[in-house]
Short mmCIF file of C-alpha atoms and ligand atoms in Angstrom, two decimals:
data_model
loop_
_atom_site.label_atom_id
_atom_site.label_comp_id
_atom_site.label_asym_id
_atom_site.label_seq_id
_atom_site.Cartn_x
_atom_site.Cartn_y
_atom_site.Cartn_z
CA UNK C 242 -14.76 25.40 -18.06
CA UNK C 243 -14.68 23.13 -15.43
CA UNK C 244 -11.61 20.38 -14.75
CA UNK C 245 -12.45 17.03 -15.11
CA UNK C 246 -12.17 15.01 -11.54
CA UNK C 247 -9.03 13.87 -10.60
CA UNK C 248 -8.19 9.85 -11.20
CA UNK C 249 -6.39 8.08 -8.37
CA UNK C 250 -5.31 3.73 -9.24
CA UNK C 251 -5.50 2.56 -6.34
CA UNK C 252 -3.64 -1.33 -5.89
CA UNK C 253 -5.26 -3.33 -3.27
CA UNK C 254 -8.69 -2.17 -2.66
CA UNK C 255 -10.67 -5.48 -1.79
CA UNK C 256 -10.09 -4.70 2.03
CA UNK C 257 -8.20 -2.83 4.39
CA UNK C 258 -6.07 0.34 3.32
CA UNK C 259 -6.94 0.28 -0.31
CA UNK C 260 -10.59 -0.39 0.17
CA UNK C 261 -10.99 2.68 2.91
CA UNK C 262 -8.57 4.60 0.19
CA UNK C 263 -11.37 3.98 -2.45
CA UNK C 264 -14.36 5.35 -0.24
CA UNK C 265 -12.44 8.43 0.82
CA UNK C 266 -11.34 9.39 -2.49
CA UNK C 267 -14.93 8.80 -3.70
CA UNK C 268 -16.41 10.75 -1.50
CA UNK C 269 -14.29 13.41 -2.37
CA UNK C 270 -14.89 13.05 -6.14
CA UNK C 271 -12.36 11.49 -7.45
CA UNK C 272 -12.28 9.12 -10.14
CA UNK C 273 -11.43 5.07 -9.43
CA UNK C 274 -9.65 2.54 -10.87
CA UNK C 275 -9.81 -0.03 -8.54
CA UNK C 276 -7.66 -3.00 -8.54
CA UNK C 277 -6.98 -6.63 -6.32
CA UNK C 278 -7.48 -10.46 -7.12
CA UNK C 279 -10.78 -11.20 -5.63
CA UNK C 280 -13.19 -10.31 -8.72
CA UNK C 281 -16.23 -10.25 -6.29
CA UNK C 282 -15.07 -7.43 -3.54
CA UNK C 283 -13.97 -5.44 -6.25
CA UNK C 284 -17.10 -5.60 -8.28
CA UNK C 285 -19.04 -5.39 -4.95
CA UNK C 286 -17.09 -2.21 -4.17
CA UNK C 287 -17.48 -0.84 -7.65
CA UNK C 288 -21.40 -0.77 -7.57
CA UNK C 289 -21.46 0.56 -3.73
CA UNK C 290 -19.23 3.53 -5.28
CA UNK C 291 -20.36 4.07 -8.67
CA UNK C 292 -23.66 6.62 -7.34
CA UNK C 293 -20.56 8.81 -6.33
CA UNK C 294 -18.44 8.72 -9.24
CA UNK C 295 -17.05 7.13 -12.10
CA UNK C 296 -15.15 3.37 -11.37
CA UNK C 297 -12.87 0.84 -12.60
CA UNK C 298 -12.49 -2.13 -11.71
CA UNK C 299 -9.95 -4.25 -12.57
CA UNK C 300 -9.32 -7.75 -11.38
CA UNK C 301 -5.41 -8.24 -11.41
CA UNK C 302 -2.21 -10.12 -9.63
CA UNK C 303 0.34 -7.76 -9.00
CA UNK C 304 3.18 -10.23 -9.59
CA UNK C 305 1.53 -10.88 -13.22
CA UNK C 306 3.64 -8.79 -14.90
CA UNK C 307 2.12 -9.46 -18.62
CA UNK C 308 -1.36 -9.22 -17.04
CA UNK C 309 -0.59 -5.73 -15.37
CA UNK C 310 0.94 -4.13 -18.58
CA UNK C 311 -2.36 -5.56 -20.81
CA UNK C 312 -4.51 -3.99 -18.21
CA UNK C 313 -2.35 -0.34 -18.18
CA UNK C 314 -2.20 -0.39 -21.63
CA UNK C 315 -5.99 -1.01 -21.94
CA UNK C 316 -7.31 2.19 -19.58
CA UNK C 317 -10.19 4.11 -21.37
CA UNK C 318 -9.40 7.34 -21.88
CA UNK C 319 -11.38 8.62 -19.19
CA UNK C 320 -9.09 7.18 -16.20
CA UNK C 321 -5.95 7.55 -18.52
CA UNK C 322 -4.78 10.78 -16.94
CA UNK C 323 -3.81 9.80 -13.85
CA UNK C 324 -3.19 12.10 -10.70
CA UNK C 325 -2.92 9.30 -8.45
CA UNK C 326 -1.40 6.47 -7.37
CA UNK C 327 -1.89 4.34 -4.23
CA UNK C 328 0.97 1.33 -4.14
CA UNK C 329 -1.10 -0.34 -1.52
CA UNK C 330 -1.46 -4.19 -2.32
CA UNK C 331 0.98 -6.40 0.08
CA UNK C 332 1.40 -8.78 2.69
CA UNK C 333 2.87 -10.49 5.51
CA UNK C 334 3.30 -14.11 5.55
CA UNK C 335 4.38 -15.82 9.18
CA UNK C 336 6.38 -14.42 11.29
CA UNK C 337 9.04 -17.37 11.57
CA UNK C 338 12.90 -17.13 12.47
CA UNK C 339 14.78 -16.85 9.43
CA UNK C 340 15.84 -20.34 10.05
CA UNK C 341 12.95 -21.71 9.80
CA UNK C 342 10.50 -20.02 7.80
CA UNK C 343 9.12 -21.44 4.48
CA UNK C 344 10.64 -19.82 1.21
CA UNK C 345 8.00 -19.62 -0.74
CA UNK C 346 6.45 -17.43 1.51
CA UNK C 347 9.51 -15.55 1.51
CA UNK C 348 9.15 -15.39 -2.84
CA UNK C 349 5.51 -14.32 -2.55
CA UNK C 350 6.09 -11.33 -0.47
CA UNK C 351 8.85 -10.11 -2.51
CA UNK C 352 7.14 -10.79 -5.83
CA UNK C 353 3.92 -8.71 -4.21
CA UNK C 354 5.33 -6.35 -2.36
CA UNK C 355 8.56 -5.28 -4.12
CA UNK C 356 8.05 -6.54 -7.80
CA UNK C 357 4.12 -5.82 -8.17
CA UNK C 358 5.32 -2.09 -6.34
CA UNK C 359 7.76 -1.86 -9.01
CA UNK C 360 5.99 -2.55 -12.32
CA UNK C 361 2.82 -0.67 -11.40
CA UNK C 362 4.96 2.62 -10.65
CA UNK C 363 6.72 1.63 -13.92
CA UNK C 364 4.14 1.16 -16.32
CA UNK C 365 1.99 3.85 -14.57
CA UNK C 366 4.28 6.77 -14.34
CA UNK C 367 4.02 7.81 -18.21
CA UNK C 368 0.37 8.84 -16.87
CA UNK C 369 1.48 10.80 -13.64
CA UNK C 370 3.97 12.27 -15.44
CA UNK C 371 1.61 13.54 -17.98
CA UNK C 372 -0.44 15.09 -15.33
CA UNK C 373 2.35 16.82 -14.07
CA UNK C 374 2.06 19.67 -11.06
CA UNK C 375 -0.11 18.12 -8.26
CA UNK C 376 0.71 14.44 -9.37
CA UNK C 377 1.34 11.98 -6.79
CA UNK C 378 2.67 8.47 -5.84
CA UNK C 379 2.15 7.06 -2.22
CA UNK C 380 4.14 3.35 -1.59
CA UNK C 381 3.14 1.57 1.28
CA UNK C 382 5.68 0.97 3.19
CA UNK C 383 5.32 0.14 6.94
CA UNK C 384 6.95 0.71 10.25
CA UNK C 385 8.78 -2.74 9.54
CA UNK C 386 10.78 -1.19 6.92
CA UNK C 387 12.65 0.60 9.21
CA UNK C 388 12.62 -1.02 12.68
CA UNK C 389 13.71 -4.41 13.16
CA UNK C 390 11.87 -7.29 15.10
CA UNK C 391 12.14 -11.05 15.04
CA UNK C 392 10.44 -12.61 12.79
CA UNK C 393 10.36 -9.28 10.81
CA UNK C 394 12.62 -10.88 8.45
CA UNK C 395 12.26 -10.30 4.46
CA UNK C 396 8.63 -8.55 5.69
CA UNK C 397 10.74 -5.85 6.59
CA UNK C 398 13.01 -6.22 3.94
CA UNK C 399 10.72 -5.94 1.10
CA UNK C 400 9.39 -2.52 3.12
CA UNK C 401 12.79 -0.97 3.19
CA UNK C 402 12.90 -1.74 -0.58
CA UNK C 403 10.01 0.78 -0.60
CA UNK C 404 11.02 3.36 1.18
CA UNK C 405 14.64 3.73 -0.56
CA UNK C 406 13.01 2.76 -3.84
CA UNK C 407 10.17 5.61 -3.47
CA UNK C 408 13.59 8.54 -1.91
CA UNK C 409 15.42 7.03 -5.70
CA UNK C 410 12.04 8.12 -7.31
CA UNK C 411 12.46 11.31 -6.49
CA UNK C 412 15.54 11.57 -7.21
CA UNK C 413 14.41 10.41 -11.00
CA UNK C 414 11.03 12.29 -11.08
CA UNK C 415 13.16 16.04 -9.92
CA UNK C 416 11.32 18.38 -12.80
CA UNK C 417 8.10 16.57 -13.37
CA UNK C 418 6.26 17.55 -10.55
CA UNK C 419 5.12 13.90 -9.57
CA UNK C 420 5.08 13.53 -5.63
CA UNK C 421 6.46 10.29 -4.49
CA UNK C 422 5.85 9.29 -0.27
CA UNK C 423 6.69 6.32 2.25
CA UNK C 424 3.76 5.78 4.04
CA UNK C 425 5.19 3.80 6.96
CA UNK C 426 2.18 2.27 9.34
CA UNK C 427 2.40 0.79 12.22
CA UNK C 428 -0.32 -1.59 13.92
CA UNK C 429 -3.69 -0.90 11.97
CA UNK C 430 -6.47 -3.57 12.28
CA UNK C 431 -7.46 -5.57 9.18
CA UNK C 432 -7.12 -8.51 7.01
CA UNK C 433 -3.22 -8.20 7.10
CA UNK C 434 -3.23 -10.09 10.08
CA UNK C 435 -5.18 -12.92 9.40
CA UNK C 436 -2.99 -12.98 5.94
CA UNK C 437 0.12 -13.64 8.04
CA UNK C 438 -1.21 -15.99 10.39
CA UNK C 439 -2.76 -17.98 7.62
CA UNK C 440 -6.95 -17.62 8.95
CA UNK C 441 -5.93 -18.14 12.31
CA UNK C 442 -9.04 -16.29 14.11
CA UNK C 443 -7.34 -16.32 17.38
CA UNK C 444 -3.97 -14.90 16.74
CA UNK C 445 -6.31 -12.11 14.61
CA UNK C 446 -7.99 -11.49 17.74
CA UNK C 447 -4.88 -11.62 20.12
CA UNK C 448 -2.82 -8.78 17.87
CA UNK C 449 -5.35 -6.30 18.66
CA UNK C 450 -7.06 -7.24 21.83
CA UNK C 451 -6.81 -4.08 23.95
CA UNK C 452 -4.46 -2.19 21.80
CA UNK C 453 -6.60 0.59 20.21
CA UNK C 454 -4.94 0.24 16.31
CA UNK C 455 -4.82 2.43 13.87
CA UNK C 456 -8.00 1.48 11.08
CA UNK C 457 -7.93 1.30 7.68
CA UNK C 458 -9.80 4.90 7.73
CA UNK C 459 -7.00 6.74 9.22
CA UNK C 460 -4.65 5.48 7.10
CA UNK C 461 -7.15 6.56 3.72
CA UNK C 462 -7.67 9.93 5.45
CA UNK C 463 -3.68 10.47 5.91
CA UNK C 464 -3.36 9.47 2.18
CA UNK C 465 -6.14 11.26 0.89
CA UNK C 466 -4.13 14.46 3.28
CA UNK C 467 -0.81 13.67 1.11
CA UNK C 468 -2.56 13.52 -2.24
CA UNK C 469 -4.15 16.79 -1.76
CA UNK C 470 -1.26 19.00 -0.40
CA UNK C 471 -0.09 21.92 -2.45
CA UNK C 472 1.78 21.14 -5.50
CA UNK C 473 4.45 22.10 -4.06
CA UNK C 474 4.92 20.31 -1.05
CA UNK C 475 6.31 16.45 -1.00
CA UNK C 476 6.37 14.74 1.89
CA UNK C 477 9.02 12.41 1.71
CA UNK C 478 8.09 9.66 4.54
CA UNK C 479 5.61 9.35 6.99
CA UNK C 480 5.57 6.93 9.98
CA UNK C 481 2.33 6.59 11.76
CA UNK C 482 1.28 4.05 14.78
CA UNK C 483 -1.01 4.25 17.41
CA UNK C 484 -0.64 5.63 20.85
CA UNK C 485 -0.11 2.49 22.14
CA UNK C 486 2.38 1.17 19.94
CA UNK C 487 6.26 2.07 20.66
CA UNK C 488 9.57 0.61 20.54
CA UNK C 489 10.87 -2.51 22.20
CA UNK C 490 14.46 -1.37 22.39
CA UNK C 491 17.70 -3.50 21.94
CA UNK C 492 18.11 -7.11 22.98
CA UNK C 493 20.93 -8.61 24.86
CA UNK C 494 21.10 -12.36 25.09
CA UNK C 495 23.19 -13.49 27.75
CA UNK C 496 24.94 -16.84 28.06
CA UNK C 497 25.31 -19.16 31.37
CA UNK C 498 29.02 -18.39 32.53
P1 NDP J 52 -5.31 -6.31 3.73
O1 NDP J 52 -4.93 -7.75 3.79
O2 NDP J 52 -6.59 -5.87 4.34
O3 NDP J 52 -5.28 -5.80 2.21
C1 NDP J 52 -4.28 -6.20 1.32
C2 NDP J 52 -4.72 -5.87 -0.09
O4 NDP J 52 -3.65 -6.23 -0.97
C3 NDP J 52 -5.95 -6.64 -0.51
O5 NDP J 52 -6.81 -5.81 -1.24
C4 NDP J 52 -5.39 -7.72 -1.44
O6 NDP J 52 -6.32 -8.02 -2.47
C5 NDP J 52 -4.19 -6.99 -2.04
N1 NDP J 52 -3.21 -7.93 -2.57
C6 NDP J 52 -2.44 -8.82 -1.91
N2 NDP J 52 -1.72 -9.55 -2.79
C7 NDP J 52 -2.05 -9.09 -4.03
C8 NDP J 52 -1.65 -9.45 -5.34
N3 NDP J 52 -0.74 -10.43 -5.57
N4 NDP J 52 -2.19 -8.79 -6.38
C9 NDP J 52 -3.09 -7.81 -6.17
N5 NDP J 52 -3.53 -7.42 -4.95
C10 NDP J 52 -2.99 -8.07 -3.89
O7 NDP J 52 -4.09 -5.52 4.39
P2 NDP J 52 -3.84 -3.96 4.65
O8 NDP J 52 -4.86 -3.13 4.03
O9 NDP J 52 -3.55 -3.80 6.10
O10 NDP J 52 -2.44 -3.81 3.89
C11 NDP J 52 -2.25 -2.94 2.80
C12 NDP J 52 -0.78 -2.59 2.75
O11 NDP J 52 -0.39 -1.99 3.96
C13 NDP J 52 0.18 -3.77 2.55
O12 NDP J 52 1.19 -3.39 1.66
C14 NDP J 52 0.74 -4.00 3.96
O13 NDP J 52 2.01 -4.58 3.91
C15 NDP J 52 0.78 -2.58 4.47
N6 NDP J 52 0.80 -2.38 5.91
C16 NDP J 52 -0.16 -2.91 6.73
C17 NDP J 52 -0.13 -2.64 8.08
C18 NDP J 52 -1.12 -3.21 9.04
O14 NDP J 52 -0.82 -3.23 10.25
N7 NDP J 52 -2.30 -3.64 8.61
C19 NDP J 52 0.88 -1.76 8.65
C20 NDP J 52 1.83 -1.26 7.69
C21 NDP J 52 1.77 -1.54 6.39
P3 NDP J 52 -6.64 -9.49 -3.04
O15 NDP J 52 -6.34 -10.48 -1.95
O16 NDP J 52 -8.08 -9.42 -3.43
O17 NDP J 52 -5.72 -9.60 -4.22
C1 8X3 J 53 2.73 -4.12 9.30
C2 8X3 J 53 3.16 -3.60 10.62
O1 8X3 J 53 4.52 -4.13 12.70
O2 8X3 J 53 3.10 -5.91 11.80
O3 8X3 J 53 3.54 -3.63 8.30
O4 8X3 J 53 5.13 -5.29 10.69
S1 8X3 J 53 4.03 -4.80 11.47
#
């Protein structure tokens, strides 16, 4: 008898990580429930993946908390047994001195990137766990979480949340066999950019310019790599940047004597 194909829920997939997540995956087989706000990318994504394998889309705000639980506790049974799950969905809004920035921006990236994180691991490890051996959970963290940089501000500190939150899953999940990883990325081209900077074309075209990123494919390929280790193998974190990304090193700021 033949297993049926693995299912990976992947958050995020109406562009950049998530969306190169849900062609890699479906090339390799795997089943998709694919999830985001913007009902027409998904469905569009859906139908260009549904001559490879079975999809789900499901049209959903991260931060709704009622709305995510309805749509959990709704999966068919055939994506109910999950052996996947791709925290992807976040963003970065400004990059504005603490001083100054606007705090509503500052609530919408910790209700997306730290709350949404939160209840989809919650209401979707029952499932992982159920799969058992070979089961595994990869948060998107990013390089922010872990180095500092102005303007970085509670960016970065909704990406550190991941990365101890995910090393504290572990420590819960020790006996289940569920895989929990911080993916930490550094500079990869897509929509995350023009996210921050509100649309602004330019400052899109000025982060990259000349900088060789990462693309959303490597970072799909890397977590497509993690999900499909041995069973017995969890990587813990993983930082990746390009070549041409580094560190800045400390800063001094001197005053007139
Ligand atoms: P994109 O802007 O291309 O994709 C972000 C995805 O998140 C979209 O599918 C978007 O879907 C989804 N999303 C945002 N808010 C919500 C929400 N409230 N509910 C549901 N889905 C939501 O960016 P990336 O692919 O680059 O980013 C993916 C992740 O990677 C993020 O967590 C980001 O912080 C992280 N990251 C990005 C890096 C980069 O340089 N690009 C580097 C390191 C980490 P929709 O708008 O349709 O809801
Ligand atoms: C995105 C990478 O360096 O723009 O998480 O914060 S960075």
């Amino acid at each position: 008898m033949t297993s049926p194909a693995p299912t990976v829920f992947i958050t995020g997939a109406t562009s950049g990580f998530g969306q190169a997540c849900a062609r890699r995956f479906a090339a390799a087989g795997w089943q998709l429930v694919i999830t985001g706000r913007r009902a027409e990318r998904l469905e569009a994504l859906a139908h260009e993946l549904s001559a490879q394998t079975q999809v789900l889309p499901l049209v959903l705000d991260v931060r709704d908390r009622a709305a995510m639980q309805s749509a959990v506790d709704g999966l068919p049974p055939a994506f109910d047994r999950l052996r996947g799950l791709v925290n992807n969905a976040g963003l970065a809004l400004g990059l504005s001195p603490a001083q100054t920035c606007d705090l509503d921006e500052w609530d919408t990236m910790v209700d997306t990137n730290v709350k949404g994180l939160m209840y989809a691991t919650r209401m979707l490890l029952p499932r992982l766990i159920a799969h058992g051996s070979g089961a595994s959970i990869v948060n998107v963290g990013s390089v922010a979480g872990k180095w500092p940089y102005a303007g970085g501000n509670v960016y970065g500190g909704t990406k550190a949340f991941v990365r101890q939150f995910s090393h504290n899953l572990r420590c819960d999940l020790a006996g289940t066999g569920v895989r929990v990883t911080d993916l930490e990325p550094g500079l990869c081209e897509s929509e995350f950019t023009l996210v921050r900077f509100h649309g602004d074309q330019a400052r899109y075209d000025s982060t990259y310019a000349g900088a060789n990123p990462l693309q959303p494919h490597d970072i799909a390929e890397t977590i497509f790599w993690l999900m499909t280790q041995p069973a017995h193998i969890n990587v813990n974190s993983l930082e990746i940047m390009p070549v041409s990304q580094s560190w800045a090193g400390m800063a001094v700021q001197h005053q007139p004597q």
